[in-house]
Tab-separated table of C-alpha atoms in Angstrom:
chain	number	residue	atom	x	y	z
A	1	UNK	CA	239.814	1.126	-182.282
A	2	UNK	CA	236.114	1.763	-182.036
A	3	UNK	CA	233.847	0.487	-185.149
A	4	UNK	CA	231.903	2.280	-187.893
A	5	UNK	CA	228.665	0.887	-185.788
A	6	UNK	CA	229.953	2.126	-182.442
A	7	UNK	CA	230.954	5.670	-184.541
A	8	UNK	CA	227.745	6.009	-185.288
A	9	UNK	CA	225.728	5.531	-182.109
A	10	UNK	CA	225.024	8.494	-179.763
A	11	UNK	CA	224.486	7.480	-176.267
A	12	UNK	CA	222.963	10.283	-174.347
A	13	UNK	CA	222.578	10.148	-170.294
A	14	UNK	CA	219.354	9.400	-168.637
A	15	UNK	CA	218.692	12.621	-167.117
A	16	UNK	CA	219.050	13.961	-169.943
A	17	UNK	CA	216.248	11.583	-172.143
A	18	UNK	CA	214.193	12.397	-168.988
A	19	UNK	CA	214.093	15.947	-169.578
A	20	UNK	CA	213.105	15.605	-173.169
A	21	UNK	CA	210.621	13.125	-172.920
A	22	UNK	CA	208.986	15.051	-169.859
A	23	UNK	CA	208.241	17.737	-172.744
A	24	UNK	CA	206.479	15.520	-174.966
A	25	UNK	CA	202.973	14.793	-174.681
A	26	UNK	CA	201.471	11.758	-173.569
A	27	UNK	CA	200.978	10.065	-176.765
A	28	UNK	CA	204.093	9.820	-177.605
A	29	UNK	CA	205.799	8.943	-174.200
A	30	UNK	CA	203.293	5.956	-174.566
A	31	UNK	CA	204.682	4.792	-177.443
A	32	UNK	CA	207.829	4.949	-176.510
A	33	UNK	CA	207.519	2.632	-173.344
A	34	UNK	CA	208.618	-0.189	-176.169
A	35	UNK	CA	211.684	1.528	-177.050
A	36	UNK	CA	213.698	-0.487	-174.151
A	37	UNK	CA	213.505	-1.493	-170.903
A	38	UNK	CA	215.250	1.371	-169.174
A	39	UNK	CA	212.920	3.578	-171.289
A	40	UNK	CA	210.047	1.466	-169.839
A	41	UNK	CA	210.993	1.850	-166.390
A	42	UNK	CA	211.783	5.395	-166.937
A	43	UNK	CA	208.375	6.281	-167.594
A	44	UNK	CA	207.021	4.181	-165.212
A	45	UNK	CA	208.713	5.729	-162.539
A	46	UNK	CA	206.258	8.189	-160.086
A	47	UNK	CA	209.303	10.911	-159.657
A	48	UNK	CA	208.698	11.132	-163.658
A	49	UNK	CA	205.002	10.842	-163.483
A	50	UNK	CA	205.330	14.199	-161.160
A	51	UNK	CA	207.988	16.065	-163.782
A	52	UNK	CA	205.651	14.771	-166.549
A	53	UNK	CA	202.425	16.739	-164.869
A	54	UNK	CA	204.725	19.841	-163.382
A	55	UNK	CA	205.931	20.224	-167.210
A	56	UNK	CA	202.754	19.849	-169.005
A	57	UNK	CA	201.429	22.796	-166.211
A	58	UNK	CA	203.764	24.900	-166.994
A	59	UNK	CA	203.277	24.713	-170.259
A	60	UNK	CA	199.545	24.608	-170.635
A	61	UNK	CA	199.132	21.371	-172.348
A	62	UNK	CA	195.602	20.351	-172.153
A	63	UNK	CA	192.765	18.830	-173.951
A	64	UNK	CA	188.842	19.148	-173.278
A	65	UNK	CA	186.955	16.461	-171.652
A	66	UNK	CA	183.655	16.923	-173.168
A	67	UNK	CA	179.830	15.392	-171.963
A	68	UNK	CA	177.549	15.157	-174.896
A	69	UNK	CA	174.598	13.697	-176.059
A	70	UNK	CA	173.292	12.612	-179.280
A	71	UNK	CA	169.011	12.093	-179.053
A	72	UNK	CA	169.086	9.780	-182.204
A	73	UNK	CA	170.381	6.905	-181.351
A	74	UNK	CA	169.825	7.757	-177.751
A	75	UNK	CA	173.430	8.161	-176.466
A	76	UNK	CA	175.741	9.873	-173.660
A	77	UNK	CA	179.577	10.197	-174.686
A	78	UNK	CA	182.169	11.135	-172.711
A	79	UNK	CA	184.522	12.481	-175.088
A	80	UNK	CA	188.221	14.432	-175.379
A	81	UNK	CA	189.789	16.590	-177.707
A	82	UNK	CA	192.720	18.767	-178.479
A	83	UNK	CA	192.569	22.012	-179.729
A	84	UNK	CA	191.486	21.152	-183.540
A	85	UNK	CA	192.119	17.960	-183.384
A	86	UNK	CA	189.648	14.911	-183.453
A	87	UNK	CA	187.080	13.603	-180.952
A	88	UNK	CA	188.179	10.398	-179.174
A	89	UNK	CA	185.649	8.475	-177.149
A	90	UNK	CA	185.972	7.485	-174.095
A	91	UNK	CA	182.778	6.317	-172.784
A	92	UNK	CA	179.265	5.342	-174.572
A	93	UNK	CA	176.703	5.059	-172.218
A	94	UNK	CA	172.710	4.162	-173.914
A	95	UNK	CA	170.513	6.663	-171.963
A	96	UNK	CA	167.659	4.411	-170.854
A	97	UNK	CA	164.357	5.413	-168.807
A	98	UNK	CA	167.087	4.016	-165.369
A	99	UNK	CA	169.166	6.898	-165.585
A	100	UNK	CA	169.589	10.553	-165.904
A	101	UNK	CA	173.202	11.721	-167.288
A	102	UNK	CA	174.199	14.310	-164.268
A	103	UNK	CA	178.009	14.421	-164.537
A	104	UNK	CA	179.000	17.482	-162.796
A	105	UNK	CA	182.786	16.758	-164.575
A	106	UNK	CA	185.325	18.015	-162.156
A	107	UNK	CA	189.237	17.650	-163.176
A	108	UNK	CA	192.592	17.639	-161.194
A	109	UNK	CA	195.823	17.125	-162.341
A	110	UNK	CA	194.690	15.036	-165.149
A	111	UNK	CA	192.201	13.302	-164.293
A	112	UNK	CA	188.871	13.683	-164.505
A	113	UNK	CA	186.127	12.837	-161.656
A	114	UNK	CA	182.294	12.570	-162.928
A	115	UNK	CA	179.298	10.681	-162.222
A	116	UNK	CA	176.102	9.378	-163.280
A	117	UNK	CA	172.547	9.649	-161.877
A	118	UNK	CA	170.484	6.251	-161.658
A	119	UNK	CA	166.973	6.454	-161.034
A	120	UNK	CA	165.991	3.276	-158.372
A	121	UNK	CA	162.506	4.282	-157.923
A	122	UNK	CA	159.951	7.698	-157.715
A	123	UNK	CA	161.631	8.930	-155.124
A	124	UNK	CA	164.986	7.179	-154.413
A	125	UNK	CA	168.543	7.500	-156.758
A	126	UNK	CA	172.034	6.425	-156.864
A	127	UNK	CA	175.215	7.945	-158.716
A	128	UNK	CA	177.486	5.635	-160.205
A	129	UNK	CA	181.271	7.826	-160.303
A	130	UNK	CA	183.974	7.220	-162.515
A	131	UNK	CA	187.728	8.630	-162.719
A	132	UNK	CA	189.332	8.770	-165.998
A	133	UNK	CA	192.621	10.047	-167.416
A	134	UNK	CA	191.623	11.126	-170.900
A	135	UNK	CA	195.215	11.301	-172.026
A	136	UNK	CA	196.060	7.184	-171.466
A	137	UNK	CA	192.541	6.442	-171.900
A	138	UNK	CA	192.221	4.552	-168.102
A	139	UNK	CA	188.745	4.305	-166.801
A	140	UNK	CA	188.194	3.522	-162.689
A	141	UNK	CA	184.397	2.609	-161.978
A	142	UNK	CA	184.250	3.242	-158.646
A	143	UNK	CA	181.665	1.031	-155.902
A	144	UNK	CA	179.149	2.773	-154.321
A	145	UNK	CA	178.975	2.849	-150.514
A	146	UNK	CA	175.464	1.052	-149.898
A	147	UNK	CA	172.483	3.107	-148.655
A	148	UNK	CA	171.375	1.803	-145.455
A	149	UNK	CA	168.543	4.108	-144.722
A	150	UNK	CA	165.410	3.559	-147.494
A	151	UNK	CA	163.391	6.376	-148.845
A	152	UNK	CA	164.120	9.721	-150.779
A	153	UNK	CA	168.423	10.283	-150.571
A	154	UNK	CA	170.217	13.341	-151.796
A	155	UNK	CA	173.823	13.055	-152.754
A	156	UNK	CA	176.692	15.351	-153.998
A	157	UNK	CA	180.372	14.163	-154.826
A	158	UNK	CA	183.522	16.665	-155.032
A	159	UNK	CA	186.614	15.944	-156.326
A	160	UNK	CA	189.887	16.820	-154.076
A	161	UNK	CA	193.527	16.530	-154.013
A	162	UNK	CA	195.531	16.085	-150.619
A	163	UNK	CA	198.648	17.337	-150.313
A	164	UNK	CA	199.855	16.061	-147.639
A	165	UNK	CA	198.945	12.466	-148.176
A	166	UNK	CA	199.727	12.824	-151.977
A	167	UNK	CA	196.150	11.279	-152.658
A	168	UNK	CA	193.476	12.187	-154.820
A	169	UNK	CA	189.673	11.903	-153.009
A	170	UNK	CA	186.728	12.215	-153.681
A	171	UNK	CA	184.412	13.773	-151.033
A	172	UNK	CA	180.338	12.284	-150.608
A	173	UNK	CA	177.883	14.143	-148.748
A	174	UNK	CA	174.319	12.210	-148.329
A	175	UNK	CA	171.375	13.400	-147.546
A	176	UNK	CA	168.231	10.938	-146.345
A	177	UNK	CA	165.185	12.779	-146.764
A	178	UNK	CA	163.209	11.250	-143.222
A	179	UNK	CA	160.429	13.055	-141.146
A	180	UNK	CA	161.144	14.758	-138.658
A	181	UNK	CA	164.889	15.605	-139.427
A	182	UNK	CA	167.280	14.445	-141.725
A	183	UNK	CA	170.555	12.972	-141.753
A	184	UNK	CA	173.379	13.428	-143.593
A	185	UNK	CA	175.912	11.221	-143.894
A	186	UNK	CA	179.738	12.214	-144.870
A	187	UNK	CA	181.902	9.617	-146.308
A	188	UNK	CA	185.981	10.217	-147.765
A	189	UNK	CA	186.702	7.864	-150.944
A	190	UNK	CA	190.853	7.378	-151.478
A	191	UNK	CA	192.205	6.353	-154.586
A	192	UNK	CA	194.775	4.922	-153.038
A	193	UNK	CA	193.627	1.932	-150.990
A	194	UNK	CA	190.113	1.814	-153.106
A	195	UNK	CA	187.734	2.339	-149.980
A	196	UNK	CA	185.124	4.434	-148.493
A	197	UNK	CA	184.905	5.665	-144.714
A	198	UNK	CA	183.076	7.893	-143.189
A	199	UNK	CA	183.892	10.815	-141.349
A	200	UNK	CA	183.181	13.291	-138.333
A	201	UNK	CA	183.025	16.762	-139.124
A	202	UNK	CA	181.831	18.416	-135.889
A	203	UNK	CA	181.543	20.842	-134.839
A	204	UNK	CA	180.394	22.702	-137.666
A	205	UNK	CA	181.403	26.573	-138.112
A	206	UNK	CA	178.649	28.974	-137.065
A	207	UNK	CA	175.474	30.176	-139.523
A	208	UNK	CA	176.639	26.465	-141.369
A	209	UNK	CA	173.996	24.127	-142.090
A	210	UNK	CA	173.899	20.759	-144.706
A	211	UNK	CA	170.267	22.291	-145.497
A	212	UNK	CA	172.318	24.963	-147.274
A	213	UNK	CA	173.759	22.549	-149.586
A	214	UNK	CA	173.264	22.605	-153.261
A	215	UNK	CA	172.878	18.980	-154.217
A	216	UNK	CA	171.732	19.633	-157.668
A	217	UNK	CA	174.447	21.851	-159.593
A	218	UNK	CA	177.907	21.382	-158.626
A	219	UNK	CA	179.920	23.963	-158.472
A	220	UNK	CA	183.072	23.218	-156.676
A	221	UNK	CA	186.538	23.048	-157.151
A	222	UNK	CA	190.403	21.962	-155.103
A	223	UNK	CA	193.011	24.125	-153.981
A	224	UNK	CA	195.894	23.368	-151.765
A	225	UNK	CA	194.064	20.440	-150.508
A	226	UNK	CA	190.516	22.474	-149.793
A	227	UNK	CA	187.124	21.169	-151.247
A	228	UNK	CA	185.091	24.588	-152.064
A	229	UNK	CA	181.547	24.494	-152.865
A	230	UNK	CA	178.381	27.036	-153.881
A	231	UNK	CA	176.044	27.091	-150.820
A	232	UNK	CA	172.624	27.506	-152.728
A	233	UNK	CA	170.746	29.396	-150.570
A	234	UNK	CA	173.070	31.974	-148.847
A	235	UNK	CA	175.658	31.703	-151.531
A	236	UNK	CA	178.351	31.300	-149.024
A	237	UNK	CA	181.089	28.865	-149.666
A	238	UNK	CA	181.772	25.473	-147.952
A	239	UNK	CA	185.605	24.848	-147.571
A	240	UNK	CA	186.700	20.844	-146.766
A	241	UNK	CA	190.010	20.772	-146.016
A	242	UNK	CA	191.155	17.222	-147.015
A	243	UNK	CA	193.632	17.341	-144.304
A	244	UNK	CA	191.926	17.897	-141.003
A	245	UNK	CA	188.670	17.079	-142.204
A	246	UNK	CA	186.965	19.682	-141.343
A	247	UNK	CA	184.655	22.427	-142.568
A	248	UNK	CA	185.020	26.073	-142.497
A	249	UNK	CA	182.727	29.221	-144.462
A	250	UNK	CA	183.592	31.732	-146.185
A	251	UNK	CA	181.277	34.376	-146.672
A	252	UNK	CA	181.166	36.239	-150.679
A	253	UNK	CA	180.350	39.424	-151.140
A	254	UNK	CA	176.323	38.706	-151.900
A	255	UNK	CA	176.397	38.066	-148.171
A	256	UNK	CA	178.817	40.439	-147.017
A	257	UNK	CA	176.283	43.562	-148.743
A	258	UNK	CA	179.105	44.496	-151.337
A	259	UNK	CA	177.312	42.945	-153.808
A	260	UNK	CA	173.994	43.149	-154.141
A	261	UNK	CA	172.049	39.323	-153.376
A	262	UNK	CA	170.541	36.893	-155.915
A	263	UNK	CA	167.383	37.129	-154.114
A	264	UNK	CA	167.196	40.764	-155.274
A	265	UNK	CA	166.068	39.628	-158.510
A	266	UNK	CA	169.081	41.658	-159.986
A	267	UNK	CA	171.072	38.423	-161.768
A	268	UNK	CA	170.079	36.822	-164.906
A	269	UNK	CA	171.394	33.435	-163.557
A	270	UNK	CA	172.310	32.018	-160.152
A	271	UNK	CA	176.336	33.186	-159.567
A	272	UNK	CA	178.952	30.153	-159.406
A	273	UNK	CA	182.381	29.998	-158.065
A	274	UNK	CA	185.707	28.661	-160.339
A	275	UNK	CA	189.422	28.580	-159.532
A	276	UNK	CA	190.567	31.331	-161.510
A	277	UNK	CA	194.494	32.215	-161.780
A	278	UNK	CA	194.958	30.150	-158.479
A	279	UNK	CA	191.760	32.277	-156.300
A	280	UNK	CA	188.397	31.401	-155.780
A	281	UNK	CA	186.266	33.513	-157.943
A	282	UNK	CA	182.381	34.072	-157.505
A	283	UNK	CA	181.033	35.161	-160.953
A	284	UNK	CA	177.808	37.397	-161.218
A	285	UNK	CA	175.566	38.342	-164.499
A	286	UNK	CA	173.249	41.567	-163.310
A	287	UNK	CA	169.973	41.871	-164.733
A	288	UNK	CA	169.850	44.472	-167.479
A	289	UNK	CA	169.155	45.024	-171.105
A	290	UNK	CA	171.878	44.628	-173.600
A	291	UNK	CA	173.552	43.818	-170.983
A	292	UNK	CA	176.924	42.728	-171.765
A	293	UNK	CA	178.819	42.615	-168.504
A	294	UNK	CA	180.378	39.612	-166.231
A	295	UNK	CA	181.161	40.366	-162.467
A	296	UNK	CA	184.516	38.591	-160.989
A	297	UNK	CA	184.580	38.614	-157.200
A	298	UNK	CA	188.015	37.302	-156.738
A	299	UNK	CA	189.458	36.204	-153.267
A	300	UNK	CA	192.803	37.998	-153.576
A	301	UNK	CA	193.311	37.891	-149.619
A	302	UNK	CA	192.367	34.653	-148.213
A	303	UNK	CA	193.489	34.919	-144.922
A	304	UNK	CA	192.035	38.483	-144.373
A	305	UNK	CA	188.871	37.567	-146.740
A	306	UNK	CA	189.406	40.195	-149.232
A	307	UNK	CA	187.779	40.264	-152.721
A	308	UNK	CA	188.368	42.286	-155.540
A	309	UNK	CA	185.812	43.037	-158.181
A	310	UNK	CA	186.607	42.546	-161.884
A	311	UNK	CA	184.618	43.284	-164.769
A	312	UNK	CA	185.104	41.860	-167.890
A	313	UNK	CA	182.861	43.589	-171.277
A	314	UNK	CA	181.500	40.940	-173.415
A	315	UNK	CA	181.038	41.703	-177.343
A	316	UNK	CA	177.979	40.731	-177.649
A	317	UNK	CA	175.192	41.214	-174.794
A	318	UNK	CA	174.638	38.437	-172.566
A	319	UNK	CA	171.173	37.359	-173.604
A	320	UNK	CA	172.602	36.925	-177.043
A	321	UNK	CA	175.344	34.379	-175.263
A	322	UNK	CA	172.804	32.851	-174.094
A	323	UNK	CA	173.564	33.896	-170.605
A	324	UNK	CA	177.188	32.486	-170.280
A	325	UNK	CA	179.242	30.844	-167.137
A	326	UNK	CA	182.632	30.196	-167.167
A	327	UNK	CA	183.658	26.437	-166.694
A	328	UNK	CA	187.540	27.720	-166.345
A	329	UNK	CA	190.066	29.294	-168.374
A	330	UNK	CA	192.199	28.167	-171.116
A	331	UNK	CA	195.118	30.082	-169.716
A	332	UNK	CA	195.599	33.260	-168.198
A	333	UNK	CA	193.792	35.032	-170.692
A	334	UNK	CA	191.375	33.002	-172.159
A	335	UNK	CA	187.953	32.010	-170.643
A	336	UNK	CA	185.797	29.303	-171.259
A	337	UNK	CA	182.349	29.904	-171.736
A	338	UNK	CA	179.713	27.673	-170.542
A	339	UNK	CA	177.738	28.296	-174.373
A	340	UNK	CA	177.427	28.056	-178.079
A	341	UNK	CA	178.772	24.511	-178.443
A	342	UNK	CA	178.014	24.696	-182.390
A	343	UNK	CA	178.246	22.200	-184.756
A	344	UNK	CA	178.390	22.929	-188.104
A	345	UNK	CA	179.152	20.531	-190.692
A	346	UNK	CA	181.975	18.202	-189.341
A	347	UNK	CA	183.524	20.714	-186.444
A	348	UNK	CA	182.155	21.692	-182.950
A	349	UNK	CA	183.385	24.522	-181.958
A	350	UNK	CA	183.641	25.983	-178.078
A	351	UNK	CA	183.484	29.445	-177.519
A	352	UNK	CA	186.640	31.852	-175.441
A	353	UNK	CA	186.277	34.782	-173.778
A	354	UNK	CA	190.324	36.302	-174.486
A	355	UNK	CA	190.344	38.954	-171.509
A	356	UNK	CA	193.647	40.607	-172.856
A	357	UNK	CA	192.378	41.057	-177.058
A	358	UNK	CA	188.856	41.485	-175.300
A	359	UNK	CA	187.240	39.126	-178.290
A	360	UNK	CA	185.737	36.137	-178.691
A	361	UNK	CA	187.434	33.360	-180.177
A	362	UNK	CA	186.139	29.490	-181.172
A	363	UNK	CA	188.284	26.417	-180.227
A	364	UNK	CA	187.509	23.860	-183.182
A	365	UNK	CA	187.153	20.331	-182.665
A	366	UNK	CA	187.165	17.693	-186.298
A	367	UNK	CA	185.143	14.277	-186.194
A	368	UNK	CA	187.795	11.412	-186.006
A	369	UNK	CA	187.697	7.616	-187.875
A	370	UNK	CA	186.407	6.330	-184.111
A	371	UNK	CA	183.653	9.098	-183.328
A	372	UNK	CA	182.096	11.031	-186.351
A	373	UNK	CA	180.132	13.978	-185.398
A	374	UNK	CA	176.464	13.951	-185.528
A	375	UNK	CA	173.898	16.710	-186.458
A	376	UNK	CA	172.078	15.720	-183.272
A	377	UNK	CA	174.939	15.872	-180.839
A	378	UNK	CA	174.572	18.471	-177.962
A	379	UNK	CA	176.700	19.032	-175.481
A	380	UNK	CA	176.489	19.379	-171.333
A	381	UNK	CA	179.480	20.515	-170.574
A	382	UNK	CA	183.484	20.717	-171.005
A	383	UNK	CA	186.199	21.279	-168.541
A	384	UNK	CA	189.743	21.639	-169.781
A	385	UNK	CA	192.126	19.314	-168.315
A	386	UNK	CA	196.343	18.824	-168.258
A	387	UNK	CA	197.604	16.174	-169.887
A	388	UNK	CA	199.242	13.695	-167.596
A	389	UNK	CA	200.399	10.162	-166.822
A	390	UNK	CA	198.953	9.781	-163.478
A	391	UNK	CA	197.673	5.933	-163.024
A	392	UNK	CA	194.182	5.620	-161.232
């Protein structure tokens, strides 16, 4: 005959404590790694690392990962932040005459790929990258490859996902500045064995040169195991498949004569690509008064290179928005817009672009006990992120 203790217990079946917790967010699955061992090792496990991520997707749990900057004391945070909840710091960097903050904050499942610009002399630099998972709080400073060649170097990192290796990597194109030519220098970073290598990438597809490549503003994103990036002179794109290694072009449609071409004079700002509702999107502002209209060029057809044009009607005109980009989208519906990160009193607030209300709405964020909001605080930029368990 069972006891009033044994009565009373409930014993439920580990698939079935593995489906709940795979709902929860990350917070609390961390605290409950000391409910038991089996708990533990539950969580630990990669197979519920995966269900963990594939749930949060679905669901569209995410946080911001926020760069800002406070002038007073003289700071660069790295910050994240839920949806009206409070800041948490994650990194406090002093912003000294050696370094200029240039972090370019790219995110996949997660985690969160940025870097920072150090100044070695007039003419010569050096970025220092970092991953993060803003959700457990895990910081990986990654080395450097050394620069064998001396003088003036430019360098750009992008942030990639392999799918058929199941490894994140991070992609670094250099650039040594010599008289007569150049040389550029490709090199493939793996989080999984913690080294660099460098890489062939010949031949390279026709009407593609590294002279083309924007080293200052990064706009670039992964899909399906492809690098894309903004060329900055043609506006092309650059596609690095992870996989093969190699590098393909896609013309847009400023080069295609569908669109008319930055060189026109007929944007307001440069255009810049983002992974919107799975496509690769090229988004245009046209020169006008008042005016008040954003230009989607969405890659609908990949394989037959076919692009749809969406327009989207602001409220307000875009000189008012200070002339806006999108750094992603909230969901399906809501856009995140690259200004008007306002402070007033204790809460920053973003601004959203909802495409299906056609209004503007203000994600809030509230100072917390470990980070209290300054009047001086400015922010760089924010990329939305899904919560996740993924170790670095």
């Amino acid at each position: 005959m069972k006891t009033l203790e044994e009565e009373q217990s409930v014993s439920f079946p580990m698939e079935i404590i593995k489906e709940i917790l795979s709902r929860l967010p990350v917070e609390s699955i961390l605290r409950f790694r000391s409910v038991s061992k089996p708990w533990l090792s539950l969580i630990s496990n990669p197979s519920f690392t995966k269900l963990h991520l594939t749930c949060a997707t679905v669901a569209h749990r995410t946080a911001f990962f926020i760069d800002a900057r406070d002038d007073t004391p003289d700071e660069q945070y790295f910050l994240s932040a839920h949806d009206g909840g409070p800041v948490t710091p994650l990194i406090t960097l002093v912003y000294g005459a050696d370094f200029n903050v240039t972090s370019g904050a790219q995110h996949l499942n997660g985690l969160v790929f940025f870097y920072i610009k150090k100044n070695i002399s007039d003419n010569r630099c050096t970025h220092q990258p970092f991953v993060v998972n803003p959700s457990t709080r895990k910081i990986f400073k990654l080395q450097p490859p050394e620069l064998f060649i001396k003088g003036k170097v430019l360098i750009c990192h992008l942030f990639g996902f392999d799918e058929s290796t199941n490894e994140h990597k991070i992609l670094l194109i250099r650039k040594f500045v010599k008289q007569p030519t150049s040389i550029v220098e490709i090199m493939v970073f793996s989080l999984s064995n913690r080294s660099w290598r460098t890489v062939d990438v010949e031949p390279l597809p026709t009407g593609f040169s590294w002279d083309r490549l924007d080293f200052h503003h990064v706009f670039s994103f992964c899909l399906n195991s492809v690098v894309y990036h903004l060329l900055e002179d043609s506006f092309d794109i650059m596609a690095f498949d992870l996989r093969t290694e190699t590098v393909s072009l896609i013309k847009t449609p400023l080069t295609l004569g569908v669109a008319p071409h930055p060189h026109d004079g007929v944007f307001d700002e440069g255009p810049c690509i983002i992974k919107f509702n799975g496509c690769i999107a090229l988004l245009c502002h046209y020169h006008a008064p008042e005016n008040k209209d954003m230009h989607f060029w969405i890659l609908q057809d990949y394989e037959n290179r076919i692009w749809v044009e969406e327009t989207i009607t602001l409220p307000k005109a875009l000189d008012e928005l200070d002339l806006p980009y999108t750094m992603g989208h909230v969901d399906m519906d809501k856009i995140i817009l690259s200004t008007n990160f306002e402070l007033s009193g204790d809460v920053m607030s973003v601004l959203v672009y909802n495409k299906k209300s056609k209004c503007m709405e203000s994600i809030q964020f509230t100072p917390g006990r470990q980070f209290p909001l300054s009047n001086e605080l400015w922010v760089n930029h924010a990329v939305r992120y899904v919560e996740s368990l993924l170790p670095l």
